[in-house]
CSV table of C-alpha atoms and ligand atoms in Angstrom, one decimal:
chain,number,residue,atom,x,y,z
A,1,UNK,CA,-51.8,124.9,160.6
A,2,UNK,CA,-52.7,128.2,162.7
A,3,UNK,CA,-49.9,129.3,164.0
A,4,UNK,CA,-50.6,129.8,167.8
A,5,UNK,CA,-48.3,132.6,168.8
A,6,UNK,CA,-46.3,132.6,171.8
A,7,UNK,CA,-43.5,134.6,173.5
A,8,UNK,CA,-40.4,133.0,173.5
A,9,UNK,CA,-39.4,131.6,177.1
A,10,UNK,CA,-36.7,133.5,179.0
A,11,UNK,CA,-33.3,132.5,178.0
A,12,UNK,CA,-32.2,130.7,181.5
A,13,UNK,CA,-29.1,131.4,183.2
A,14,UNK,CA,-27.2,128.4,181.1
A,15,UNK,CA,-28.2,129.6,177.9
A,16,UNK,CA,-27.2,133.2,179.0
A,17,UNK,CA,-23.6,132.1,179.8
A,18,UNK,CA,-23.3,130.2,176.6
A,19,UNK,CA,-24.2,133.0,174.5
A,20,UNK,CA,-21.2,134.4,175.3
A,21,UNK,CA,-20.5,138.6,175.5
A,22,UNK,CA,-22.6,139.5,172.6
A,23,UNK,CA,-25.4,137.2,173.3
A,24,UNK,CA,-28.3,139.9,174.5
A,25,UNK,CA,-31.1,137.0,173.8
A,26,UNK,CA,-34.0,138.8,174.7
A,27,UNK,CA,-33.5,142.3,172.8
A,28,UNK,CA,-32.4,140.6,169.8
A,29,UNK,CA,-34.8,137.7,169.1
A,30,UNK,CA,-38.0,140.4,168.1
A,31,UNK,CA,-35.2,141.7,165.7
A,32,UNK,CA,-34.9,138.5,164.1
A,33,UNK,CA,-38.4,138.8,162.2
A,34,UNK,CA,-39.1,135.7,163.2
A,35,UNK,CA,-42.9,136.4,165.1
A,36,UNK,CA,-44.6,134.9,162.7
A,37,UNK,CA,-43.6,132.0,162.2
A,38,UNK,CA,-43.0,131.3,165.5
A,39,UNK,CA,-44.8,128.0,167.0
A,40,UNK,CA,-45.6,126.9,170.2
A,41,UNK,CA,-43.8,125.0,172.1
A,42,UNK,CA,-46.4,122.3,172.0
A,43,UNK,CA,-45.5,122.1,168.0
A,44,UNK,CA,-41.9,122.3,168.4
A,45,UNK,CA,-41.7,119.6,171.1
A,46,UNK,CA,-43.9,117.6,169.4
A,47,UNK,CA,-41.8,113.7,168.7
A,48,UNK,CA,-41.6,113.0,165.2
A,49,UNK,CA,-43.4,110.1,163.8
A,50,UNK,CA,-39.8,108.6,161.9
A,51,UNK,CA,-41.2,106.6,159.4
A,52,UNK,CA,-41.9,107.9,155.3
A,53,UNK,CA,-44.8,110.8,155.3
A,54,UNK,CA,-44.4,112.2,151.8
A,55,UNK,CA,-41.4,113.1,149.8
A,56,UNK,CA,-38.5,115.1,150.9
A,57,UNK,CA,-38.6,119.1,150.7
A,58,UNK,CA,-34.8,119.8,150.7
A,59,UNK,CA,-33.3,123.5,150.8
A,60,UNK,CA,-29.2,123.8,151.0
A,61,UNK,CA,-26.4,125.3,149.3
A,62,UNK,CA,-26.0,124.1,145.8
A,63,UNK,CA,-23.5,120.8,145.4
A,64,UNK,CA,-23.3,120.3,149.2
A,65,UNK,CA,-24.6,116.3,148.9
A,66,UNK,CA,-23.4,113.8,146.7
A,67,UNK,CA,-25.5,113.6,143.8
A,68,UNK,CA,-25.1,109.9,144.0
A,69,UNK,CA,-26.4,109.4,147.9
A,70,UNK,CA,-29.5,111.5,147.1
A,71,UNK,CA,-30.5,108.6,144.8
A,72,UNK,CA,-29.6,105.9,147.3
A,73,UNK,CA,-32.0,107.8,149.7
A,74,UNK,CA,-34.7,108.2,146.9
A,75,UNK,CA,-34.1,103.8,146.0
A,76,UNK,CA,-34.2,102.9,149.3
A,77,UNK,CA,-37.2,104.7,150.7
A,78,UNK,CA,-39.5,104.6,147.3
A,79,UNK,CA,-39.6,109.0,147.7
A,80,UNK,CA,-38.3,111.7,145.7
A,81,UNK,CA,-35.9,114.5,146.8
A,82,UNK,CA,-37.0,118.0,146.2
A,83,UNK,CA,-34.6,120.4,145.5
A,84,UNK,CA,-33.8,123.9,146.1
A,85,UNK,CA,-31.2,126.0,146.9
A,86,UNK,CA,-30.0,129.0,148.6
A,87,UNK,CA,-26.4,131.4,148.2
A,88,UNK,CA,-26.2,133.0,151.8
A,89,UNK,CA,-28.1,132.1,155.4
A,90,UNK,CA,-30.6,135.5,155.1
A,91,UNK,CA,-31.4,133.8,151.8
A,92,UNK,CA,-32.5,130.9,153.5
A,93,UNK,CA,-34.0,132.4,156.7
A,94,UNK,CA,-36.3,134.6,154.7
A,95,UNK,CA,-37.6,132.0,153.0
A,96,UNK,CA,-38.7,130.2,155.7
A,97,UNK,CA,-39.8,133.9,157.6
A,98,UNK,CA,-41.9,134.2,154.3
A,99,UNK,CA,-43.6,130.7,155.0
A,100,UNK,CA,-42.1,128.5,152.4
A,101,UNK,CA,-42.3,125.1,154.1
A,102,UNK,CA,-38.8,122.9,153.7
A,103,UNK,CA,-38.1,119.4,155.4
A,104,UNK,CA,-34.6,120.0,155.9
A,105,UNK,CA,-33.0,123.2,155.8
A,106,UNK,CA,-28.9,123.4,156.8
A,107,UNK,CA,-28.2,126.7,158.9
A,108,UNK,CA,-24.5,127.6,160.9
A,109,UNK,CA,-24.1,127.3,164.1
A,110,UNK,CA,-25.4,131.2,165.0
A,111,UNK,CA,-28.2,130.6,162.7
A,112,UNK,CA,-28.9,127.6,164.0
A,113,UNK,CA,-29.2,129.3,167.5
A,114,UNK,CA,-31.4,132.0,166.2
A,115,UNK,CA,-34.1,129.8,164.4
A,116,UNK,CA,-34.0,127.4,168.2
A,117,UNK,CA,-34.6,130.4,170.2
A,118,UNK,CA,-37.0,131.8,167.2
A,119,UNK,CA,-39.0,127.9,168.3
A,120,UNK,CA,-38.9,127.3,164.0
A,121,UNK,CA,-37.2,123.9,164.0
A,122,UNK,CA,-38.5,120.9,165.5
A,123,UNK,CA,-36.7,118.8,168.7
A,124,UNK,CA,-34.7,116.2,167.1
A,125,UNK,CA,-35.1,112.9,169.3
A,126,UNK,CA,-31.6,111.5,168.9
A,127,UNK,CA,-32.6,107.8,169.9
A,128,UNK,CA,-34.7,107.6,166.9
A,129,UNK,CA,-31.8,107.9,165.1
A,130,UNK,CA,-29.7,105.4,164.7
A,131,UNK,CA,-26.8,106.6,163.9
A,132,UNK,CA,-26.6,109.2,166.3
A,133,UNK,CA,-24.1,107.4,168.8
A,134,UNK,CA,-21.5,107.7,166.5
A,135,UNK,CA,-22.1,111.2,166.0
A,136,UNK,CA,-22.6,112.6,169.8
A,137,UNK,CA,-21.1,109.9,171.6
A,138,UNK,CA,-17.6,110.2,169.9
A,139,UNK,CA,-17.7,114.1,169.1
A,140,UNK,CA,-18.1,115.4,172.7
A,141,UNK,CA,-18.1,118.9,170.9
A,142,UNK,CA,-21.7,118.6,169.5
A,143,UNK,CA,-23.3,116.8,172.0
A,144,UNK,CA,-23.5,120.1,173.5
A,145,UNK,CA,-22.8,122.9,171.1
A,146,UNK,CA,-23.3,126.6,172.1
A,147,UNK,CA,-25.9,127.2,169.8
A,148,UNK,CA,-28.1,124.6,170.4
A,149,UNK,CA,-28.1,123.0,173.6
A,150,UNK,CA,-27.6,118.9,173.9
A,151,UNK,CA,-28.0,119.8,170.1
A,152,UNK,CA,-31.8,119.5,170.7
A,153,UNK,CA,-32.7,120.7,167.7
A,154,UNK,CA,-29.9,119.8,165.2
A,155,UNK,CA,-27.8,117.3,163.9
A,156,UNK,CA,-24.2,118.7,163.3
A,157,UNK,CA,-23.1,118.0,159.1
A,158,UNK,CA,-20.3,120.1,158.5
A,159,UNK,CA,-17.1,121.8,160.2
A,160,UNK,CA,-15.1,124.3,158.4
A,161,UNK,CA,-12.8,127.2,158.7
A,162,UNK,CA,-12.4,130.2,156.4
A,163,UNK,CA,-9.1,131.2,155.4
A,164,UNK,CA,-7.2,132.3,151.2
A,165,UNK,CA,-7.4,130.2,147.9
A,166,UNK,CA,-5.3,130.5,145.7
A,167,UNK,CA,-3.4,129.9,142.2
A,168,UNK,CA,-0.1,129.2,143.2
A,169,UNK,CA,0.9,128.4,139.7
A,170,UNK,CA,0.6,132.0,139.1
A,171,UNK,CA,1.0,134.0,142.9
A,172,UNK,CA,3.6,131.3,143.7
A,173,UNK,CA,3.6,130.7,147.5
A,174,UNK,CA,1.7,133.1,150.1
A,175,UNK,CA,2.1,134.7,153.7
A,176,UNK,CA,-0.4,133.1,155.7
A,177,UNK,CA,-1.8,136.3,156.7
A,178,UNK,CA,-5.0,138.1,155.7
A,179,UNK,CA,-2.8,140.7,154.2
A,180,UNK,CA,-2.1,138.4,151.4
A,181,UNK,CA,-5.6,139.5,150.0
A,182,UNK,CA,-3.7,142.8,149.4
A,183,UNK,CA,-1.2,141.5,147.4
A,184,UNK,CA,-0.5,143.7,143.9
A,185,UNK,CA,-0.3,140.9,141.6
A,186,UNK,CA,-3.8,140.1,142.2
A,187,UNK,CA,-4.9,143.4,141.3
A,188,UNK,CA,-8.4,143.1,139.8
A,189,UNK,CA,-8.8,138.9,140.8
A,190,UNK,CA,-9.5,138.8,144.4
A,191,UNK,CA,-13.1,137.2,145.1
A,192,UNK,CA,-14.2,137.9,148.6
A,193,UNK,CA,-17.1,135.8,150.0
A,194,UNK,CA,-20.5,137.4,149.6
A,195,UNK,CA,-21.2,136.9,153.3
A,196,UNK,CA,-21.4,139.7,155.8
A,197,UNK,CA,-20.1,138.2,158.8
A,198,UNK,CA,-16.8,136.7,157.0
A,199,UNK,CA,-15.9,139.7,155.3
A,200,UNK,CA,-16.5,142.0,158.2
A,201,UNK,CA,-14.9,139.0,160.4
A,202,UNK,CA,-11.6,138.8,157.9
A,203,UNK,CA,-11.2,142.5,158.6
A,204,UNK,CA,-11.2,142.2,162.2
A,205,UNK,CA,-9.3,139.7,162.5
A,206,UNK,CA,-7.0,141.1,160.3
A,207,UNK,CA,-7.0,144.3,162.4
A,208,UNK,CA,-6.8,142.3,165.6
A,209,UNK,CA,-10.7,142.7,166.4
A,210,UNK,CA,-13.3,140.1,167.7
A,211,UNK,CA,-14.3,138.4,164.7
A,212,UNK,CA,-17.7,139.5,165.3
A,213,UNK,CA,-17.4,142.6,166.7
A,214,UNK,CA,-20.5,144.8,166.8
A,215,UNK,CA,-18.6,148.2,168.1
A,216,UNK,CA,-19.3,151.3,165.6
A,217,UNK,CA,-15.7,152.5,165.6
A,218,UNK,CA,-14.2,148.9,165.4
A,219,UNK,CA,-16.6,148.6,162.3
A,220,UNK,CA,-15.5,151.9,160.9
A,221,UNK,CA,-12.0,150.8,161.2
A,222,UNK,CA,-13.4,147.8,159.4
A,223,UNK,CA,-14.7,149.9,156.3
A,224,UNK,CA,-12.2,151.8,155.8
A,225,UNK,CA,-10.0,149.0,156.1
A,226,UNK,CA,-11.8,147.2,153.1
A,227,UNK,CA,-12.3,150.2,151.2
A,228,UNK,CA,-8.2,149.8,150.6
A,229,UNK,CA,-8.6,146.6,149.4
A,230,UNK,CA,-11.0,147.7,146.4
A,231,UNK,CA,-8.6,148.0,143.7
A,232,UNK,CA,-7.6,144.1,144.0
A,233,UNK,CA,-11.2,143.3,144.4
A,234,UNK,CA,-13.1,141.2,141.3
A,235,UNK,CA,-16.4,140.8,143.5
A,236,UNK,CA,-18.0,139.4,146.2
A,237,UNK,CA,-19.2,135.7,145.6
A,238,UNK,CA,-19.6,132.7,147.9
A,239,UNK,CA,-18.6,130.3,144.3
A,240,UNK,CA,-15.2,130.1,145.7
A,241,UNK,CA,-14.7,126.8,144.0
A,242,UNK,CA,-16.3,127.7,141.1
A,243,UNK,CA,-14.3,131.2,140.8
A,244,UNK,CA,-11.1,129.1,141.3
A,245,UNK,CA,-11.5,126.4,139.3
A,246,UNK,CA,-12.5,128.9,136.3
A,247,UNK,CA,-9.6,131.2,136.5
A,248,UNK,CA,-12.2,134.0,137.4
A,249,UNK,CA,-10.2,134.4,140.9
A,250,UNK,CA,-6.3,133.9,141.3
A,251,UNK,CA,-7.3,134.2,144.8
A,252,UNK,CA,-10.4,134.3,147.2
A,253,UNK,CA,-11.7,134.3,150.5
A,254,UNK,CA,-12.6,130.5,150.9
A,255,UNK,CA,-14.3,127.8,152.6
A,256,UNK,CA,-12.0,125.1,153.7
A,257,UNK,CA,-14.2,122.5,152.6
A,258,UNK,CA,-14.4,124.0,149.0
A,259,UNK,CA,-10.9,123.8,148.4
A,260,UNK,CA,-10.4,120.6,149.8
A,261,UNK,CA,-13.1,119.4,147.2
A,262,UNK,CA,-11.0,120.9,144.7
A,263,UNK,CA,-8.6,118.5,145.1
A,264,UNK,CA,-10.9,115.8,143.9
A,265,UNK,CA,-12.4,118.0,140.7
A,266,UNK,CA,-9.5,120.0,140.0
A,267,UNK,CA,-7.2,118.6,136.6
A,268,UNK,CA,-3.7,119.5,138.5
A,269,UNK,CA,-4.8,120.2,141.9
A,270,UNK,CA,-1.3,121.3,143.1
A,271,UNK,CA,-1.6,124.6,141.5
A,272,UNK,CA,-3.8,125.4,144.5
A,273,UNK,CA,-2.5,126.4,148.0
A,274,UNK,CA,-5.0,127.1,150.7
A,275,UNK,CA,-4.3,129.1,154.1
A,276,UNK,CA,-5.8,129.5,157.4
A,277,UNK,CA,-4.5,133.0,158.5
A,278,UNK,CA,-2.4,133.8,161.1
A,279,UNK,CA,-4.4,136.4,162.8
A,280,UNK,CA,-7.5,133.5,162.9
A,281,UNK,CA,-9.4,131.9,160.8
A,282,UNK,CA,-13.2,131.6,161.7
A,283,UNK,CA,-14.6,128.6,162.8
A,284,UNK,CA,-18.1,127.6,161.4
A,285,UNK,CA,-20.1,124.0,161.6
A,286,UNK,CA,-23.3,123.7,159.4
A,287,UNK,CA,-26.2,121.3,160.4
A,288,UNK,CA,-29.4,119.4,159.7
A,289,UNK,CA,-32.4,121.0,160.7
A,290,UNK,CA,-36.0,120.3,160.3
A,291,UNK,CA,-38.3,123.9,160.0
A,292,UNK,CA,-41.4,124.1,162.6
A,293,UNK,CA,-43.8,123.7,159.2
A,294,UNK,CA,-42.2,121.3,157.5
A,295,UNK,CA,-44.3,118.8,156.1
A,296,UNK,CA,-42.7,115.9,156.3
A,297,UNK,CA,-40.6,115.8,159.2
A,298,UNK,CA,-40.8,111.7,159.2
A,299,UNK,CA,-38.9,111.7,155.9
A,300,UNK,CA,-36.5,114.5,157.1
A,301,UNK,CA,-35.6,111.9,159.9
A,302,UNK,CA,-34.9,109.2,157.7
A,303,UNK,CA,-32.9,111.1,155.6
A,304,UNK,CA,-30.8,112.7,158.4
A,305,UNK,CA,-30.5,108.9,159.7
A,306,UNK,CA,-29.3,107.9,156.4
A,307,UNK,CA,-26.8,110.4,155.6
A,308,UNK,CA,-25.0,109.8,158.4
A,309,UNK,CA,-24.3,106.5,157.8
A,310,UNK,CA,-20.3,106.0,157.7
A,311,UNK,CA,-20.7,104.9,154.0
A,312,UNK,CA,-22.9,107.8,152.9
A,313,UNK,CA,-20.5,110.2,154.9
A,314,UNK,CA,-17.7,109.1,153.6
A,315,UNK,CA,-18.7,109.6,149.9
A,316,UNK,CA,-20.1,113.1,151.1
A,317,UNK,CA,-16.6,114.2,152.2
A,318,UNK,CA,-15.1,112.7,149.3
A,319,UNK,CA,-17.6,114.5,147.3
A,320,UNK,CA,-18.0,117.9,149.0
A,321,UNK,CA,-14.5,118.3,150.7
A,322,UNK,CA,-16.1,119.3,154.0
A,323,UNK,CA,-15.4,117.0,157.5
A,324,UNK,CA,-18.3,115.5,159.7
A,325,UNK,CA,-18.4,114.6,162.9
A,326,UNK,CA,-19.0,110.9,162.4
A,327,UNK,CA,-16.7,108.1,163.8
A,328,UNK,CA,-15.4,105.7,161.3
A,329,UNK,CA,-15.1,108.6,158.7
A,330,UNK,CA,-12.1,110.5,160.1
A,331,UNK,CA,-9.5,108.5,158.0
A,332,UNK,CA,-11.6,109.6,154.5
A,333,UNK,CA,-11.1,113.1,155.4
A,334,UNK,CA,-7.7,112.9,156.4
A,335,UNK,CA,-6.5,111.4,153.2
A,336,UNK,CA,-8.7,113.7,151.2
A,337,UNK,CA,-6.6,117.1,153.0
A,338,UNK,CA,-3.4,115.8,153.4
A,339,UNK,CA,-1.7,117.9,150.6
A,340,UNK,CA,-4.1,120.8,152.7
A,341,UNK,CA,-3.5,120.5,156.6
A,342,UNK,CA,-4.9,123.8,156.7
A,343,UNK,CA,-8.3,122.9,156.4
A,344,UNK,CA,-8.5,120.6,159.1
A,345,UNK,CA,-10.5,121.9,161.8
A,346,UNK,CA,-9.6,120.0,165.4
A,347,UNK,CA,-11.6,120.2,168.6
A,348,UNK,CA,-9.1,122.7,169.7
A,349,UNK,CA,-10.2,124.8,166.8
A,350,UNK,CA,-14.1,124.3,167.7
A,351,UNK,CA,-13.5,125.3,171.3
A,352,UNK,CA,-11.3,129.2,170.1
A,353,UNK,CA,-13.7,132.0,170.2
A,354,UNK,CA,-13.3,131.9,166.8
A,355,UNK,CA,-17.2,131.0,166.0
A,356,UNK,CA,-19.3,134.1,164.0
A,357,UNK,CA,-22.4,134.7,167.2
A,358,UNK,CA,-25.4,136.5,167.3
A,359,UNK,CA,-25.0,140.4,168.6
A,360,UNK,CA,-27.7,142.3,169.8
A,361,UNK,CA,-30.2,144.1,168.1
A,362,UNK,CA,-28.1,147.1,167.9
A,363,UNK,CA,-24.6,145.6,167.3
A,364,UNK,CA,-26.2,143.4,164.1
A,365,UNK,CA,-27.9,146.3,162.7
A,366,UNK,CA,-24.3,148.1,162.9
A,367,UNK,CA,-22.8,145.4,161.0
A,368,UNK,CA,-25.8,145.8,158.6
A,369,UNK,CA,-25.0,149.3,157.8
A,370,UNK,CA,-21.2,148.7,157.6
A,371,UNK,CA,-21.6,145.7,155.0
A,372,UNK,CA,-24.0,147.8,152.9
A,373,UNK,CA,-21.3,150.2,152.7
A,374,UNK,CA,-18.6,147.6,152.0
A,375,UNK,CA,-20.9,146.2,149.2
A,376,UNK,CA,-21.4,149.8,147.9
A,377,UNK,CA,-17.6,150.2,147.8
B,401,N2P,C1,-21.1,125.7,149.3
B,401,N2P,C2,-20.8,125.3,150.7
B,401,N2P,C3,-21.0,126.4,151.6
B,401,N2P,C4,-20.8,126.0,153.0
B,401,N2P,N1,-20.1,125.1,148.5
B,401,N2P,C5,-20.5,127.1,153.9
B,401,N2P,N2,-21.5,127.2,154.9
């Protein structure tokens, strides 16, 4: 496939408005590094043939599918599912910057907007799929998310909010603050997500800051405000679930889909508490996509369709903890949190300005700099 190279359209007055205060499209999309893989539109817009065109090339976190639907998918359709995995979102957008070709990928929501407006994933006809009524016609949110608009380009598969882990066997009960991270008796056994924009975002909001804040003094207030929390810090690891469930962390920053999956793996699950802080937790949603270059973007569809089929959905949540926005599986995931009402994540909580977004090319080089120097300690 040659490439054929072509400047992004301008972002029109719509898109402008949704990107919200920190959305300068135009200045930050070159500092995406996304040129060269960049299609035109003609290959981006071009409909996808749904029907089986080779096996599936599938790149996610690890553990973030039922092990058990992937061989439904591989029965049913006579193909094979080709793993591989990736630990953080600039994992998985350099691969794809570097040319590796996936048929699904999963980015957030900001990530999401920046490979759309990058023209690397390919429109997603929803009426070829036939589940999608029960996605977009019951969950009004993602029929028209802010980072991907009429959700064009993506399928929504996750929501989750960030907020503390924890052993309460041996912390006892928490605040539900951020400050609980600072807690003494964790000294040495805090695990803080290896993810720039939630460790910058759990110090702002813990200071009272946007959670994405791209300012160089709010993000010096930041630092310093994370250097103080060295002494309780283990490392920085986005294993949450692993580090609880192992006794590596008595606490951690955490995913709320994690813990809630913890209930389901863990021996005694009530010695785990989970909070969403007071001062905000952020909001994130993760979705299918399907890269520019991918292959096999018929098999991609039929394996988007078939995931979001209420049966495979509901033994997803039961298996990976998170919520998706599919009707007929709301009552799975409510019995699955109950003992963990934090985690749920409501349309209220999609709509606070509570998402990570995408800064300028100057405000995400400044959070750049400052995580290097959190990471550096
Ligand atoms: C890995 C799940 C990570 C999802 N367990 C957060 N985007």
């Amino acid at each position: 496939m040659s490439p054929e190279v072509s400047p992004p359209p301008p972002p029109s007055r719509r898109t402008l408005l949704r990107a919200g205060a920190l959305g300068a499209l135009g200045t930050s999309l070159s500092a995406c590094g996304f040129m060269p893989a960049r299609m035109s539109a003609r290959q981006e817009e071009a409909p996808i043939d749904v029907k089986v065109d080779g096996d599936l090339v599938y790149f996610n976190w690890a553990d973030y599918v039922d092990p058990s639907v992937f061989k439904g998918f591989q029965k049913e359709y006579g193909v094979d599912v080709i793993q591989s995995n990736f630990d953080s979102m600039e994992g998985m957008v350099a691969k794809l910057n570097a040319g590796n070709r996936y048929d699904v990928v999963f980015p957030s929501a900001k990530w999401a907007q920046r490979l759309v407006r990058g023209r690397m994933l390919r429109r997603i006809d929803h009426s070829k799929l036939t589940q999608a009524p029960s996605v977009f016609g019951r969950h009004a949110y993602f029929a028209d998310p802010w980072y991907d608009r009429d959700s064009a380009h993506t399928v929504p598969f996750t929501a989750y909010k960030t907020g503390i882990g924890w052993r309460k066997d041996l912390l006892g009960d928490l605040g539900d603050s951020w400050k609980t991270l600072w807690n003494p008796r964790a000294k040495g056994k805090v695990f803080l997500l290896d993810d720039r924009d939630e460790v910058l975002g759990m110090a702002a909001l813990a200071l009272g800051l946007d959670v994405a804040t791209g300012d160089r003094q709010d993000l010096d207030r930041i630092t310093s405000l994370l250097g103080t929390l060295r002494p309780n810090l283990r490392g920085f690891a986005s294993d949450d679930y692993g580090n609880l469930l192992n006794g590596n962390a008595v606490m951690t920053q955490a995913w709320s889909g994690d813990i809630a999956a913890i209930l389901n793996q863990a021996k005694d699950p009530t010695i785990y508490g989970f909070h969403a802080p007071r001062e905000g937790a952020p909001i994130n949603s993760d979705c299918y996509a399907i890269p520019v270059n991918a292959r096999h973007p018929g098999t991609a569809m039929l394996f988007i369709d078939y995931m979001l089929r209420p049966e495979n959905v509901r033994k997803n949540i039961a298996y990976i903890g998170y919520p998706m926005p599919v009707a007929g599986t709301e009552k799975t995931y409510a019995e699955l949190v109950a003992p963990f009402p934090e985690c749920v994540v409501t349309e209220a909580d999609l709509k606070a300005d509570l998402f990570f977004r995408n800064g300028t090319r100057a405000q995400e080089n400044a959070r750049d700099t400052a995580w290097t120097h959190v990471k550096a300690g």
